[in-house]
Short mmCIF file of N, CA and C in Angstrom, two decimals:
data_model
loop_
_atom_site.label_atom_id
_atom_site.label_comp_id
_atom_site.label_asym_id
_atom_site.label_seq_id
_atom_site.Cartn_x
_atom_site.Cartn_y
_atom_site.Cartn_z
N MET I 22 201.70 -25.90 92.80
CA MET I 22 203.01 -25.77 93.37
C MET I 22 202.86 -25.27 94.80
N ASP I 23 203.70 -25.84 95.66
CA ASP I 23 203.62 -25.50 97.08
C ASP I 23 204.91 -25.99 97.74
N CYS I 24 205.18 -25.45 98.90
CA CYS I 24 206.33 -25.88 99.69
C CYS I 24 205.87 -26.68 100.89
N THR I 25 206.62 -27.73 101.20
CA THR I 25 206.41 -28.41 102.48
C THR I 25 206.99 -27.49 103.55
N TYR I 26 206.58 -27.68 104.76
CA TYR I 26 207.04 -26.78 105.80
C TYR I 26 208.17 -27.42 106.60
N ARG I 27 209.37 -27.40 106.06
CA ARG I 27 210.58 -27.83 106.76
C ARG I 27 210.40 -29.17 107.48
N THR I 28 209.87 -30.14 106.75
CA THR I 28 209.62 -31.45 107.35
C THR I 28 210.70 -32.47 106.98
N ASN I 29 211.86 -31.99 106.58
CA ASN I 29 212.93 -32.90 106.19
C ASN I 29 214.13 -32.71 107.12
N ARG I 30 215.08 -33.58 107.00
CA ARG I 30 216.23 -33.53 107.92
C ARG I 30 217.10 -32.30 107.71
N PHE I 31 216.95 -31.61 106.58
CA PHE I 31 217.72 -30.40 106.32
C PHE I 31 217.02 -29.16 106.87
N ASN I 32 215.80 -29.33 107.33
CA ASN I 32 215.00 -28.22 107.86
C ASN I 32 214.87 -27.09 106.83
N MET I 33 214.66 -27.49 105.58
CA MET I 33 214.52 -26.53 104.48
C MET I 33 213.17 -26.74 103.81
N PRO I 34 212.57 -25.67 103.28
CA PRO I 34 211.34 -25.84 102.51
C PRO I 34 211.62 -26.64 101.23
N LEU I 35 210.76 -27.59 100.94
CA LEU I 35 210.87 -28.37 99.71
C LEU I 35 209.77 -27.89 98.76
N PHE I 36 210.18 -27.26 97.68
CA PHE I 36 209.26 -26.70 96.70
C PHE I 36 208.87 -27.80 95.73
N ASN I 37 207.60 -28.20 95.74
CA ASN I 37 207.09 -29.27 94.89
C ASN I 37 206.30 -28.67 93.74
N ILE I 38 206.57 -29.16 92.56
CA ILE I 38 205.82 -28.74 91.38
C ILE I 38 205.26 -30.01 90.73
N VAL I 39 203.95 -30.06 90.63
CA VAL I 39 203.28 -31.19 90.00
C VAL I 39 202.39 -30.65 88.89
N GLY I 40 201.99 -31.53 88.01
CA GLY I 40 201.10 -31.15 86.92
C GLY I 40 199.97 -32.14 86.80
N VAL I 41 199.01 -31.81 85.96
CA VAL I 41 197.89 -32.69 85.68
C VAL I 41 197.86 -32.92 84.18
N THR I 42 197.80 -34.18 83.78
CA THR I 42 197.79 -34.53 82.37
C THR I 42 196.39 -34.36 81.79
N GLY I 43 196.29 -34.51 80.48
CA GLY I 43 195.00 -34.47 79.81
C GLY I 43 194.08 -35.61 80.23
N MET I 44 194.65 -36.63 80.83
CA MET I 44 193.85 -37.76 81.32
C MET I 44 193.54 -37.62 82.81
N ASN I 45 193.77 -36.41 83.35
CA ASN I 45 193.46 -36.08 84.74
C ASN I 45 194.27 -36.89 85.75
N THR I 46 195.51 -37.18 85.40
CA THR I 46 196.40 -37.84 86.36
C THR I 46 197.49 -36.85 86.77
N THR I 47 197.93 -36.98 88.00
CA THR I 47 198.96 -36.09 88.53
C THR I 47 200.33 -36.61 88.15
N ILE I 48 201.20 -35.71 87.71
CA ILE I 48 202.57 -36.10 87.39
C ILE I 48 203.53 -35.20 88.16
N HIS I 49 204.63 -35.77 88.56
CA HIS I 49 205.68 -35.02 89.24
C HIS I 49 206.51 -34.30 88.19
N ILE I 50 206.71 -32.99 88.38
CA ILE I 50 207.50 -32.22 87.42
C ILE I 50 208.87 -31.89 87.99
N ALA I 51 208.91 -31.34 89.19
CA ALA I 51 210.19 -30.97 89.79
C ALA I 51 210.02 -30.75 91.28
N GLN I 52 211.13 -30.83 91.97
CA GLN I 52 211.17 -30.42 93.37
C GLN I 52 212.58 -29.93 93.68
N VAL I 53 212.64 -28.96 94.57
CA VAL I 53 213.93 -28.36 94.89
C VAL I 53 213.89 -27.85 96.33
N PHE I 54 214.99 -28.06 97.04
CA PHE I 54 215.11 -27.47 98.37
C PHE I 54 215.43 -25.99 98.21
N LEU I 55 214.73 -25.16 98.95
CA LEU I 55 214.98 -23.72 98.95
C LEU I 55 215.59 -23.31 100.28
N ILE I 56 216.39 -22.25 100.26
CA ILE I 56 216.93 -21.71 101.50
C ILE I 56 215.79 -21.17 102.35
N GLU I 57 214.93 -20.38 101.71
CA GLU I 57 213.76 -19.81 102.37
C GLU I 57 212.62 -19.77 101.36
N GLU I 58 211.47 -19.32 101.78
CA GLU I 58 210.34 -19.15 100.87
C GLU I 58 210.18 -17.68 100.53
N LYS I 59 211.25 -17.08 100.05
CA LYS I 59 211.26 -15.67 99.67
C LYS I 59 211.16 -15.57 98.15
N GLU I 60 210.80 -14.38 97.70
CA GLU I 60 210.60 -14.19 96.27
C GLU I 60 211.85 -14.54 95.46
N HIS I 61 213.03 -14.15 95.94
CA HIS I 61 214.25 -14.45 95.17
C HIS I 61 214.52 -15.95 95.11
N ASP I 62 214.10 -16.71 96.12
CA ASP I 62 214.26 -18.17 96.07
C ASP I 62 213.33 -18.78 95.02
N PHE I 63 212.08 -18.32 95.01
CA PHE I 63 211.13 -18.80 94.00
C PHE I 63 211.54 -18.36 92.60
N LEU I 64 212.08 -17.15 92.47
CA LEU I 64 212.55 -16.68 91.16
C LEU I 64 213.61 -17.62 90.61
N TRP I 65 214.57 -17.97 91.46
CA TRP I 65 215.63 -18.87 91.01
C TRP I 65 215.05 -20.21 90.55
N ALA I 66 214.18 -20.80 91.37
CA ALA I 66 213.61 -22.11 91.04
C ALA I 66 212.77 -22.04 89.76
N LEU I 67 211.97 -21.01 89.63
CA LEU I 67 211.11 -20.89 88.45
C LEU I 67 211.91 -20.60 87.19
N ARG I 68 213.00 -19.86 87.32
CA ARG I 68 213.87 -19.64 86.15
C ARG I 68 214.52 -20.95 85.70
N GLN I 69 214.88 -21.80 86.66
CA GLN I 69 215.43 -23.11 86.32
C GLN I 69 214.38 -23.94 85.58
N LEU I 70 213.14 -23.89 86.07
CA LEU I 70 212.05 -24.61 85.42
C LEU I 70 211.82 -24.08 84.01
N GLU I 71 211.79 -22.76 83.87
CA GLU I 71 211.59 -22.14 82.56
C GLU I 71 212.71 -22.58 81.59
N HIS I 72 213.94 -22.58 82.07
CA HIS I 72 215.08 -22.98 81.24
C HIS I 72 214.95 -24.45 80.82
N LEU I 73 214.59 -25.30 81.76
CA LEU I 73 214.44 -26.73 81.46
C LEU I 73 213.33 -26.96 80.43
N LEU I 74 212.20 -26.31 80.61
CA LEU I 74 211.10 -26.46 79.66
C LEU I 74 211.52 -25.99 78.27
N SER I 75 212.17 -24.83 78.21
CA SER I 75 212.62 -24.28 76.94
C SER I 75 213.63 -25.20 76.27
N GLN I 76 214.56 -25.70 77.05
CA GLN I 76 215.61 -26.59 76.54
C GLN I 76 215.02 -27.86 75.93
N GLN I 77 213.94 -28.35 76.52
CA GLN I 77 213.32 -29.59 76.06
C GLN I 77 212.22 -29.35 75.02
N GLY I 78 211.99 -28.08 74.67
CA GLY I 78 210.96 -27.76 73.69
C GLY I 78 209.54 -27.94 74.23
N ILE I 79 209.39 -27.84 75.54
CA ILE I 79 208.08 -28.01 76.18
C ILE I 79 207.47 -26.62 76.38
N PRO I 80 206.24 -26.42 75.95
CA PRO I 80 205.61 -25.10 76.14
C PRO I 80 205.39 -24.82 77.62
N PRO I 81 205.30 -23.55 77.99
CA PRO I 81 205.05 -23.22 79.40
C PRO I 81 203.67 -23.72 79.82
N PRO I 82 203.49 -23.92 81.11
CA PRO I 82 202.18 -24.37 81.60
C PRO I 82 201.07 -23.40 81.20
N GLN I 83 199.86 -23.90 81.11
CA GLN I 83 198.71 -23.06 80.75
C GLN I 83 198.15 -22.33 81.96
N VAL I 84 198.39 -22.85 83.15
CA VAL I 84 197.90 -22.24 84.38
C VAL I 84 198.72 -22.76 85.55
N PHE I 85 198.84 -21.95 86.58
CA PHE I 85 199.47 -22.37 87.83
C PHE I 85 198.44 -22.32 88.95
N LEU I 86 198.49 -23.27 89.86
CA LEU I 86 197.66 -23.24 91.07
C LEU I 86 198.58 -23.09 92.26
N THR I 87 198.25 -22.14 93.13
CA THR I 87 199.08 -21.89 94.31
C THR I 87 198.20 -21.71 95.54
N ASP I 88 198.86 -21.58 96.68
CA ASP I 88 198.13 -21.38 97.94
C ASP I 88 198.07 -19.91 98.35
N ARG I 89 198.33 -19.00 97.44
CA ARG I 89 198.29 -17.54 97.66
C ARG I 89 199.54 -17.02 98.37
N ASP I 90 200.63 -17.71 98.25
CA ASP I 90 201.90 -17.22 98.77
C ASP I 90 202.32 -16.05 97.89
N LEU I 91 202.36 -14.86 98.46
CA LEU I 91 202.64 -13.66 97.66
C LEU I 91 204.01 -13.67 97.02
N ALA I 92 205.01 -14.22 97.72
CA ALA I 92 206.35 -14.31 97.14
C ALA I 92 206.33 -15.19 95.89
N LEU I 93 205.63 -16.31 95.97
CA LEU I 93 205.52 -17.21 94.82
C LEU I 93 204.72 -16.55 93.69
N LEU I 94 203.62 -15.89 94.03
CA LEU I 94 202.81 -15.22 93.01
C LEU I 94 203.61 -14.14 92.28
N ASN I 95 204.40 -13.37 93.01
CA ASN I 95 205.24 -12.34 92.38
C ASN I 95 206.28 -12.96 91.46
N ALA I 96 206.89 -14.05 91.91
CA ALA I 96 207.90 -14.72 91.08
C ALA I 96 207.26 -15.30 89.82
N LEU I 97 206.09 -15.89 89.97
CA LEU I 97 205.39 -16.43 88.79
C LEU I 97 205.08 -15.34 87.78
N GLU I 98 204.64 -14.19 88.28
CA GLU I 98 204.32 -13.06 87.40
C GLU I 98 205.55 -12.59 86.63
N GLU I 99 206.70 -12.65 87.26
CA GLU I 99 207.93 -12.21 86.59
C GLU I 99 208.45 -13.23 85.59
N VAL I 100 208.45 -14.51 85.96
CA VAL I 100 209.04 -15.54 85.10
C VAL I 100 208.06 -16.03 84.02
N PHE I 101 206.80 -16.16 84.38
CA PHE I 101 205.77 -16.63 83.44
C PHE I 101 204.65 -15.59 83.36
N PRO I 102 204.92 -14.41 82.80
CA PRO I 102 203.93 -13.32 82.83
C PRO I 102 202.64 -13.61 82.04
N ASP I 103 202.71 -14.52 81.09
CA ASP I 103 201.53 -14.81 80.26
C ASP I 103 200.71 -15.99 80.77
N THR I 104 201.13 -16.59 81.88
CA THR I 104 200.43 -17.74 82.44
C THR I 104 199.67 -17.32 83.69
N PRO I 105 198.35 -17.51 83.71
CA PRO I 105 197.60 -17.10 84.90
C PRO I 105 197.92 -17.98 86.11
N ALA I 106 197.90 -17.37 87.27
CA ALA I 106 198.08 -18.09 88.54
C ALA I 106 196.75 -18.04 89.28
N LEU I 107 196.19 -19.20 89.53
CA LEU I 107 194.91 -19.31 90.23
C LEU I 107 195.14 -19.87 91.63
N LEU I 108 194.17 -19.65 92.48
CA LEU I 108 194.27 -20.16 93.84
C LEU I 108 193.70 -21.57 93.91
N CYS I 109 194.36 -22.41 94.68
CA CYS I 109 193.95 -23.79 94.88
C CYS I 109 192.61 -23.83 95.62
N LEU I 110 191.66 -24.61 95.12
CA LEU I 110 190.34 -24.70 95.71
C LEU I 110 190.40 -25.19 97.15
N TRP I 111 191.27 -26.13 97.44
CA TRP I 111 191.38 -26.65 98.81
C TRP I 111 191.75 -25.53 99.77
N HIS I 112 192.72 -24.70 99.39
CA HIS I 112 193.13 -23.59 100.25
C HIS I 112 192.02 -22.53 100.37
N ILE I 113 191.32 -22.28 99.28
CA ILE I 113 190.21 -21.33 99.32
C ILE I 113 189.16 -21.81 100.32
N MET I 114 188.80 -23.09 100.23
CA MET I 114 187.76 -23.62 101.12
C MET I 114 188.20 -23.61 102.58
N LYS I 115 189.46 -23.86 102.84
CA LYS I 115 189.97 -23.78 104.21
C LYS I 115 189.84 -22.36 104.74
N ASP I 116 190.14 -21.38 103.91
CA ASP I 116 189.99 -19.98 104.32
C ASP I 116 188.53 -19.62 104.56
N VAL I 117 187.65 -20.09 103.68
CA VAL I 117 186.22 -19.82 103.85
C VAL I 117 185.74 -20.41 105.17
N GLN I 118 186.09 -21.65 105.43
CA GLN I 118 185.67 -22.30 106.68
C GLN I 118 186.21 -21.57 107.89
N ALA I 119 187.46 -21.14 107.84
CA ALA I 119 188.05 -20.44 108.99
C ALA I 119 187.34 -19.13 109.26
N HIS I 120 187.01 -18.39 108.21
CA HIS I 120 186.37 -17.08 108.40
C HIS I 120 184.89 -17.22 108.78
N VAL I 121 184.20 -18.19 108.19
CA VAL I 121 182.78 -18.36 108.48
C VAL I 121 182.58 -18.91 109.89
N ARG I 122 183.46 -19.74 110.35
CA ARG I 122 183.32 -20.32 111.69
C ARG I 122 183.33 -19.25 112.77
N ARG I 123 183.91 -18.12 112.49
CA ARG I 123 183.93 -17.04 113.48
C ARG I 123 182.54 -16.47 113.72
N VAL I 124 181.67 -16.58 112.73
CA VAL I 124 180.34 -15.97 112.85
C VAL I 124 179.20 -16.99 112.79
N SER I 125 179.50 -18.26 112.65
CA SER I 125 178.47 -19.28 112.50
C SER I 125 178.87 -20.53 113.28
N PHE I 126 177.98 -21.49 113.32
CA PHE I 126 178.26 -22.76 113.98
C PHE I 126 178.82 -23.73 112.94
N PRO I 127 179.85 -24.50 113.30
CA PRO I 127 180.49 -25.41 112.33
C PRO I 127 179.51 -26.38 111.68
N ARG I 128 178.53 -26.89 112.43
CA ARG I 128 177.59 -27.85 111.85
C ARG I 128 176.74 -27.22 110.75
N GLU I 129 176.53 -25.93 110.84
CA GLU I 129 175.71 -25.25 109.85
C GLU I 129 176.47 -24.98 108.55
N ILE I 130 177.77 -24.84 108.62
CA ILE I 130 178.52 -24.46 107.42
C ILE I 130 179.14 -25.63 106.68
N ASP I 131 179.44 -26.73 107.35
CA ASP I 131 180.12 -27.83 106.68
C ASP I 131 179.36 -28.36 105.46
N PRO I 132 178.03 -28.62 105.55
CA PRO I 132 177.34 -29.08 104.34
C PRO I 132 177.37 -28.05 103.21
N ASP I 133 177.26 -26.78 103.57
CA ASP I 133 177.26 -25.73 102.55
C ASP I 133 178.60 -25.62 101.85
N THR I 134 179.69 -25.72 102.60
CA THR I 134 181.01 -25.60 101.95
C THR I 134 181.30 -26.80 101.07
N SER I 135 180.86 -28.00 101.49
CA SER I 135 181.11 -29.15 100.62
C SER I 135 180.26 -29.06 99.35
N LEU I 136 179.05 -28.49 99.45
CA LEU I 136 178.23 -28.28 98.26
C LEU I 136 178.94 -27.34 97.29
N LEU I 137 179.48 -26.26 97.82
CA LEU I 137 180.21 -25.30 96.99
C LEU I 137 181.45 -25.95 96.38
N GLN I 138 182.20 -26.68 97.19
CA GLN I 138 183.46 -27.27 96.74
C GLN I 138 183.23 -28.38 95.72
N ASP I 139 182.17 -29.15 95.88
CA ASP I 139 181.95 -30.31 95.01
C ASP I 139 181.13 -29.99 93.76
N SER I 140 180.70 -28.76 93.60
CA SER I 140 179.92 -28.37 92.43
C SER I 140 180.84 -28.14 91.25
N GLY I 141 180.62 -28.90 90.20
CA GLY I 141 181.46 -28.76 89.02
C GLY I 141 181.06 -27.61 88.12
N ASP I 142 179.80 -27.18 88.25
CA ASP I 142 179.32 -26.09 87.41
C ASP I 142 178.18 -25.35 88.11
N HIS I 143 177.69 -24.31 87.48
CA HIS I 143 176.64 -23.46 88.07
C HIS I 143 175.36 -24.25 88.31
N GLN I 144 174.95 -25.10 87.36
CA GLN I 144 173.71 -25.87 87.50
C GLN I 144 173.77 -26.81 88.69
N THR I 145 174.88 -27.48 88.89
CA THR I 145 175.02 -28.39 90.01
C THR I 145 174.93 -27.64 91.33
N PHE I 146 175.54 -26.46 91.37
CA PHE I 146 175.53 -25.66 92.60
C PHE I 146 174.12 -25.20 92.94
N CYS I 147 173.35 -24.79 91.94
CA CYS I 147 171.99 -24.28 92.18
C CYS I 147 171.03 -25.43 92.29
#
């Protein structure tokens, strides 16, 4: 789940929620325009999602992936307290690259970060 950054004609964040099926395909679950990206906005949207899932007899998600937006993480903790929220690997790797580039040369770190990112397990990484 993530918000677009006001790239629509309404100049509002668009909160996108997608899922991954057991066959590893992405499915669209919901999207909603938010007034802002504040905790109370995410709370409202997530409560609507929780209500919809409950109404349809669909169990809550097993895990959430986010970009570390604290407002969203707080709202997830309140609405879905039993569902872990993990950080998106793409965002983690962007942060790693940004921080490492301050102390290293980009050519030296790019192969290493792709090795880390593309490793499916410990054996592949080592």
